[in-house]
CSV table of C-alpha atoms in Angstrom, one decimal:
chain,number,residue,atom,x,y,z
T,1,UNK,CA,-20.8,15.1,-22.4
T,2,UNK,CA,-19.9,13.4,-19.4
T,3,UNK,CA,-18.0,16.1,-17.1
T,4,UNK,CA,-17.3,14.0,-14.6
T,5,UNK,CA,-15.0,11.9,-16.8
T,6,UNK,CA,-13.8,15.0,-18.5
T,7,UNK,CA,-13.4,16.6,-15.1
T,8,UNK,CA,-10.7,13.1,-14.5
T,9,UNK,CA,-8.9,13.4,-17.7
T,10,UNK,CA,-8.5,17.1,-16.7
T,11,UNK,CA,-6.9,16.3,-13.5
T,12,UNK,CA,-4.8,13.8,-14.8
T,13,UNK,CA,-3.6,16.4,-17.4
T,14,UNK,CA,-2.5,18.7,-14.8
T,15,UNK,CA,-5.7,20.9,-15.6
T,16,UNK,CA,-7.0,21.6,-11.5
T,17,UNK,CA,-8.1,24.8,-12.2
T,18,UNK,CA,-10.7,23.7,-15.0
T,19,UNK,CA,-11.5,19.9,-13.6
T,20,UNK,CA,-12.3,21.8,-9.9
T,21,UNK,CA,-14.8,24.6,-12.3
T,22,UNK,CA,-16.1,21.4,-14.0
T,23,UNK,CA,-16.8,19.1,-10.8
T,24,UNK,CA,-18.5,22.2,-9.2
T,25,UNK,CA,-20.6,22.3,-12.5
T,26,UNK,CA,-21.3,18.5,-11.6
T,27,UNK,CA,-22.3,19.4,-7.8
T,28,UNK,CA,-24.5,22.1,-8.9
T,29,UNK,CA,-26.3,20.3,-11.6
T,30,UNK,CA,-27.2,16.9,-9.0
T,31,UNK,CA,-25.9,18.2,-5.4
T,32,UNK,CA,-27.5,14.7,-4.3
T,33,UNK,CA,-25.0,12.5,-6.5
T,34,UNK,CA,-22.0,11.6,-4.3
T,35,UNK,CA,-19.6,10.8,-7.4
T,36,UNK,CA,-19.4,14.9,-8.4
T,37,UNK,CA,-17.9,15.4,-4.3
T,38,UNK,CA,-15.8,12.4,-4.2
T,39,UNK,CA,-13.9,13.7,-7.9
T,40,UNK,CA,-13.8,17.0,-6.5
T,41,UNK,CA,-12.4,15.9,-3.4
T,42,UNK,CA,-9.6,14.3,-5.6
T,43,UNK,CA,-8.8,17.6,-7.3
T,44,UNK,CA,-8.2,19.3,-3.9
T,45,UNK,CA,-6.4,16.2,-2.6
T,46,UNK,CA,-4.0,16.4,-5.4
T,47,UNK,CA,-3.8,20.2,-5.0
T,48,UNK,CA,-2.5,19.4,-1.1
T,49,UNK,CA,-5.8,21.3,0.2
T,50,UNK,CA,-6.2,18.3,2.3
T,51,UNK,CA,-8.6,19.4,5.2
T,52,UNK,CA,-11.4,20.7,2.6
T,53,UNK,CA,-10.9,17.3,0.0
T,54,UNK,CA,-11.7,15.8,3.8
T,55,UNK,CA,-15.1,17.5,4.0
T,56,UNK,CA,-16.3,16.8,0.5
T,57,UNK,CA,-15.8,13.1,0.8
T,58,UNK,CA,-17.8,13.1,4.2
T,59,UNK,CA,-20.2,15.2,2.4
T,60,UNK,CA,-20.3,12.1,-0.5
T,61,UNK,CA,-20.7,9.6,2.5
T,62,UNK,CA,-23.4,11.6,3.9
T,63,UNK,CA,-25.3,11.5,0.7
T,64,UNK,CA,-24.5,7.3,0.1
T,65,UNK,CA,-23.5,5.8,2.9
T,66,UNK,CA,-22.7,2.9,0.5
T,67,UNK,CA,-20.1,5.0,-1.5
T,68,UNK,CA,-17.5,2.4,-1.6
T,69,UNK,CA,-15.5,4.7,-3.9
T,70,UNK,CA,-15.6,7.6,-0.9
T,71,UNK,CA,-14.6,5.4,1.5
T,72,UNK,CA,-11.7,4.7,-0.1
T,73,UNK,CA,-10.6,8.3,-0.8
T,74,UNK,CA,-11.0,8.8,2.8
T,75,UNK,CA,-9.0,6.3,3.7
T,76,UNK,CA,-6.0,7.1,1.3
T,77,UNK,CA,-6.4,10.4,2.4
T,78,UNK,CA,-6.2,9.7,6.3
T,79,UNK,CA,-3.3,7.8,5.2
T,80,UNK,CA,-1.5,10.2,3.9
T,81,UNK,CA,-1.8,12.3,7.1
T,82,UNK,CA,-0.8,9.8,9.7
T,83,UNK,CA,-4.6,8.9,11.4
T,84,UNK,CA,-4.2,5.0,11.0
T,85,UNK,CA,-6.9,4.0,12.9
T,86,UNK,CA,-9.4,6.0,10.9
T,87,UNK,CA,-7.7,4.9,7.8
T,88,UNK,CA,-8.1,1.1,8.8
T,89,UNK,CA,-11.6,1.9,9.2
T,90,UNK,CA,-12.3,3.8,6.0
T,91,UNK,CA,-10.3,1.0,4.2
T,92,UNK,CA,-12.5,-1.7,5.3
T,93,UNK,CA,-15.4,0.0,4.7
T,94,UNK,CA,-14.7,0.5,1.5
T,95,UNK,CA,-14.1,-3.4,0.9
T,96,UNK,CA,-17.3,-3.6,2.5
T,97,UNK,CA,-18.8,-1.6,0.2
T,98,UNK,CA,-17.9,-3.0,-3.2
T,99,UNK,CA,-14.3,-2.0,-3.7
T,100,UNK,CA,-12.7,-5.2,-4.6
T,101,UNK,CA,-9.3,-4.0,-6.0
T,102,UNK,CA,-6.0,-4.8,-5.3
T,103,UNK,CA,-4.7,-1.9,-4.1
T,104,UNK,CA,-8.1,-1.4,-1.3
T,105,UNK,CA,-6.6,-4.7,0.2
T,106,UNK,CA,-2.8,-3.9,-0.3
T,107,UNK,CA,-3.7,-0.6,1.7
T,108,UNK,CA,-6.1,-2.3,4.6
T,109,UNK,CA,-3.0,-4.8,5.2
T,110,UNK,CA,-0.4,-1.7,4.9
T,111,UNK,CA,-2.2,0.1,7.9
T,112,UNK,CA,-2.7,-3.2,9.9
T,113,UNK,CA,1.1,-3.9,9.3
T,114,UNK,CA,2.2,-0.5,10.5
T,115,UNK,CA,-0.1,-1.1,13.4
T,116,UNK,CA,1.7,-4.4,13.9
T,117,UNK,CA,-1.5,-6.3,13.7
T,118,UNK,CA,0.3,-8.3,10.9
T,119,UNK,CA,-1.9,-11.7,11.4
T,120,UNK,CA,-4.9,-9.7,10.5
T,121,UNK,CA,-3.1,-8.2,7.7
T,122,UNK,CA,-2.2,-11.2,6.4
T,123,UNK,CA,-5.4,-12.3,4.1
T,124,UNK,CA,-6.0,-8.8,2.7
T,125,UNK,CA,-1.9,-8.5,2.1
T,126,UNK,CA,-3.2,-12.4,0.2
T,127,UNK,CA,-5.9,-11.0,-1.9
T,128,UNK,CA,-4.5,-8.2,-2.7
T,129,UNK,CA,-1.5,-10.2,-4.6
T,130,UNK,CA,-4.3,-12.6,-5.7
T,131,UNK,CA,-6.0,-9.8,-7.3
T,132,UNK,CA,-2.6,-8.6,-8.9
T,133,UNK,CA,0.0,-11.2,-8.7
T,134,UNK,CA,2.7,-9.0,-10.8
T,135,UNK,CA,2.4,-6.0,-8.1
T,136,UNK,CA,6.0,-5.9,-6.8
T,137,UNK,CA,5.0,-3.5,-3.6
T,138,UNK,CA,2.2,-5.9,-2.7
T,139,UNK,CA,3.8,-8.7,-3.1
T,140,UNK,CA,6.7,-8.1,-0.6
T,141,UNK,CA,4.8,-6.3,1.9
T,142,UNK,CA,2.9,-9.5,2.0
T,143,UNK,CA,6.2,-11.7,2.3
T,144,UNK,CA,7.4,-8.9,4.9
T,145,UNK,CA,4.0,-9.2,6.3
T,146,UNK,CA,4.7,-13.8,6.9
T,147,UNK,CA,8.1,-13.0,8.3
T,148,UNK,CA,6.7,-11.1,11.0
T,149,UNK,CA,4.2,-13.2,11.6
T,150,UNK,CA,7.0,-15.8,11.7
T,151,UNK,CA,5.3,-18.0,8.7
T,152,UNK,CA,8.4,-18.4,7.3
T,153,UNK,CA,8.1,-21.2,4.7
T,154,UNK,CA,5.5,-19.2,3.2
T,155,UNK,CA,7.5,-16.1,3.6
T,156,UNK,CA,10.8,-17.6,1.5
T,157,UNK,CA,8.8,-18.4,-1.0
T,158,UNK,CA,6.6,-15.2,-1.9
T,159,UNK,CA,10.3,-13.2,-1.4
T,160,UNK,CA,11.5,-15.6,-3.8
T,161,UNK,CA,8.0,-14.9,-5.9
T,162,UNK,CA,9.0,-10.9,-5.4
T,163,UNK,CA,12.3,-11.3,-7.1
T,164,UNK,CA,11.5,-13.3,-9.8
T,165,UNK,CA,9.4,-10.0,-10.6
T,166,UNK,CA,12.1,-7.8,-9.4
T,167,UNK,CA,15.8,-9.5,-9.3
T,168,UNK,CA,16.9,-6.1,-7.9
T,169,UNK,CA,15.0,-5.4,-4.9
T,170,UNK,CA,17.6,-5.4,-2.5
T,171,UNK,CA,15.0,-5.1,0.3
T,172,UNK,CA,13.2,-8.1,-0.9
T,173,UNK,CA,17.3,-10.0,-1.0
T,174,UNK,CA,17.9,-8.8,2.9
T,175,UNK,CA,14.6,-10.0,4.0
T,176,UNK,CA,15.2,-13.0,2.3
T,177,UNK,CA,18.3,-13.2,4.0
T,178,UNK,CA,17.0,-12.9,7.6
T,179,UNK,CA,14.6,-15.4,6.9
T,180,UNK,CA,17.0,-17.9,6.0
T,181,UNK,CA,19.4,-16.9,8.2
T,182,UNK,CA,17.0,-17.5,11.2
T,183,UNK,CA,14.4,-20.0,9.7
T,184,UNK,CA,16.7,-22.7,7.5
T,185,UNK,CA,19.9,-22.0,10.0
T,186,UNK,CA,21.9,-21.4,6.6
T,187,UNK,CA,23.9,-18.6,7.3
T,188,UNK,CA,26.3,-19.1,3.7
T,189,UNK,CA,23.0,-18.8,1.9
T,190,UNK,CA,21.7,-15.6,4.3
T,191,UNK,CA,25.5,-14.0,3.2
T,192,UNK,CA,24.5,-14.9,-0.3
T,193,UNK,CA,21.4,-12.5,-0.4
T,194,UNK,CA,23.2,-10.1,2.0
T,195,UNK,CA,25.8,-9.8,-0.4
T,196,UNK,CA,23.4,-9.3,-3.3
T,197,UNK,CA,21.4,-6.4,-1.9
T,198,UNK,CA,24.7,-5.0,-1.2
T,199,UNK,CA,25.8,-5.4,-5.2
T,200,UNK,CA,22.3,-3.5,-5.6
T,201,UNK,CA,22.4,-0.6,-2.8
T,202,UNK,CA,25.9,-0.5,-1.5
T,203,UNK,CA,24.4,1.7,1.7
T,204,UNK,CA,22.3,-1.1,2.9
T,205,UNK,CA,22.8,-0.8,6.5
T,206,UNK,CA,20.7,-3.9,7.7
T,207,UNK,CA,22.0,-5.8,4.7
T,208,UNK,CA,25.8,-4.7,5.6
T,209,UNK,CA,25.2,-5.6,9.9
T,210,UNK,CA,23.5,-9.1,8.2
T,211,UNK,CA,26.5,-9.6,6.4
T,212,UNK,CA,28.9,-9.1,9.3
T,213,UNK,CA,26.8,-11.7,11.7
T,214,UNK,CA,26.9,-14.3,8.9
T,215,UNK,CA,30.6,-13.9,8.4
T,216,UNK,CA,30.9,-14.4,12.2
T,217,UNK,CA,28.8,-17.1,12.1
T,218,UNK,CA,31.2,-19.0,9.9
T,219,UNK,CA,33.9,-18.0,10.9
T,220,UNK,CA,33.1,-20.0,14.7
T,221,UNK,CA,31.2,-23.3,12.3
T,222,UNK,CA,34.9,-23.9,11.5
């Protein structure tokens, strides 16, 4: 039996208490293989025992320092508690490292974007959707990602990409709007999309303030 896969399907179940007695099992039995610490650093993860799943993914990096799979779980997990920096650096060592999947680049772009380095987000926002082109988040993070780099061709059209997945994003409409509003100078289109994402979320704040400045901008065209 492989009890590090029956140690997953336990912790997907719901089953912590058995999948942590199982991964322990795994450390026991090969305390050099990183894979048993980096599952049972899921389980605690999970289990919101942050600080200790910490510890056994360093432990896993100690042992393979080319444990693209820890590298990862580190980053999501420095992530979740706010240390961007270290998360940007887990993240890309993890792509370093063999973990080519969409969401490693979606989440390497996501903590250069909050750390408004958003032209070096840009190409890992890119493969990401490459690597998943029917991932609605990815996809308009990376359109939200052009328009503030100001790349707004490109921007209109992967927001126009996003909805084609999602008609309903209403995010995805008022971004769409602000990019037309400022890029094509169309400000009846902009209300168009404004007036959408309202239909969709009636509380849209920036979509309702969008709304007013394109009906103001009308109003003086005629």
């Amino acid at each position: 039996m492989d009890k590090n896969k029956a140690g997953i399907e336990l912790l997907q179940d719901g089953k912590f208490e058995e999948a942590i007695k199982l991964f322990n099992e795994v450390i026991n039995e090969n305390p050099k293989d990183p894979v048993g610490y980096i599952n049972f650093g899921h389980v605690l993860s999970t289990v919101g025992e942050l600080e200790r799943a910490e510890k056994f993914y360093l432990r896993a990096i100690e042992l393979d320092e080319h444990a693209g799979a820890a590298y990862y779980s580190l980053g999501n997990h420095y992530f979740k508690v706010e240390r961007l920096e270290e998360a940007t650096e887990m993240f890309e060592k993890a792509v370093q490292n063999g973990i080519d999947s969409s969401d490693a680049y979606f989440m390497l772009g996501l903590c250069l974007m909050q750390a408004e380095q958003f032209r070096l987000a840009l190409p890992y926002l890119q493969r990401s959707v490459e690597l998943d082109e029917y991932d609605v988040e990815a996809g308009f993070q990376y359109g939200l990602c052009l328009c503030q780099a100001a790349l707004y061709d490109e921007a209109i059209k992967q927001l126009k990409k996003v909805l084609e997945l999602d008609p309903e994003h209403p995010d995805a409409l008022y971004n769409l709007g602000v990019a037309v509003a400022g890029h094509m100078d169309d400000p009846e289109m902009a209300l168009s999309y404004f007036n959408q994402a309202l239909e969709i979320q009636p509380d849209h704040m920036l979509a309702g303030y969008g709304k007013k400045m394109m009906e103001k901008a009308m109003e003086n065209q005629q």
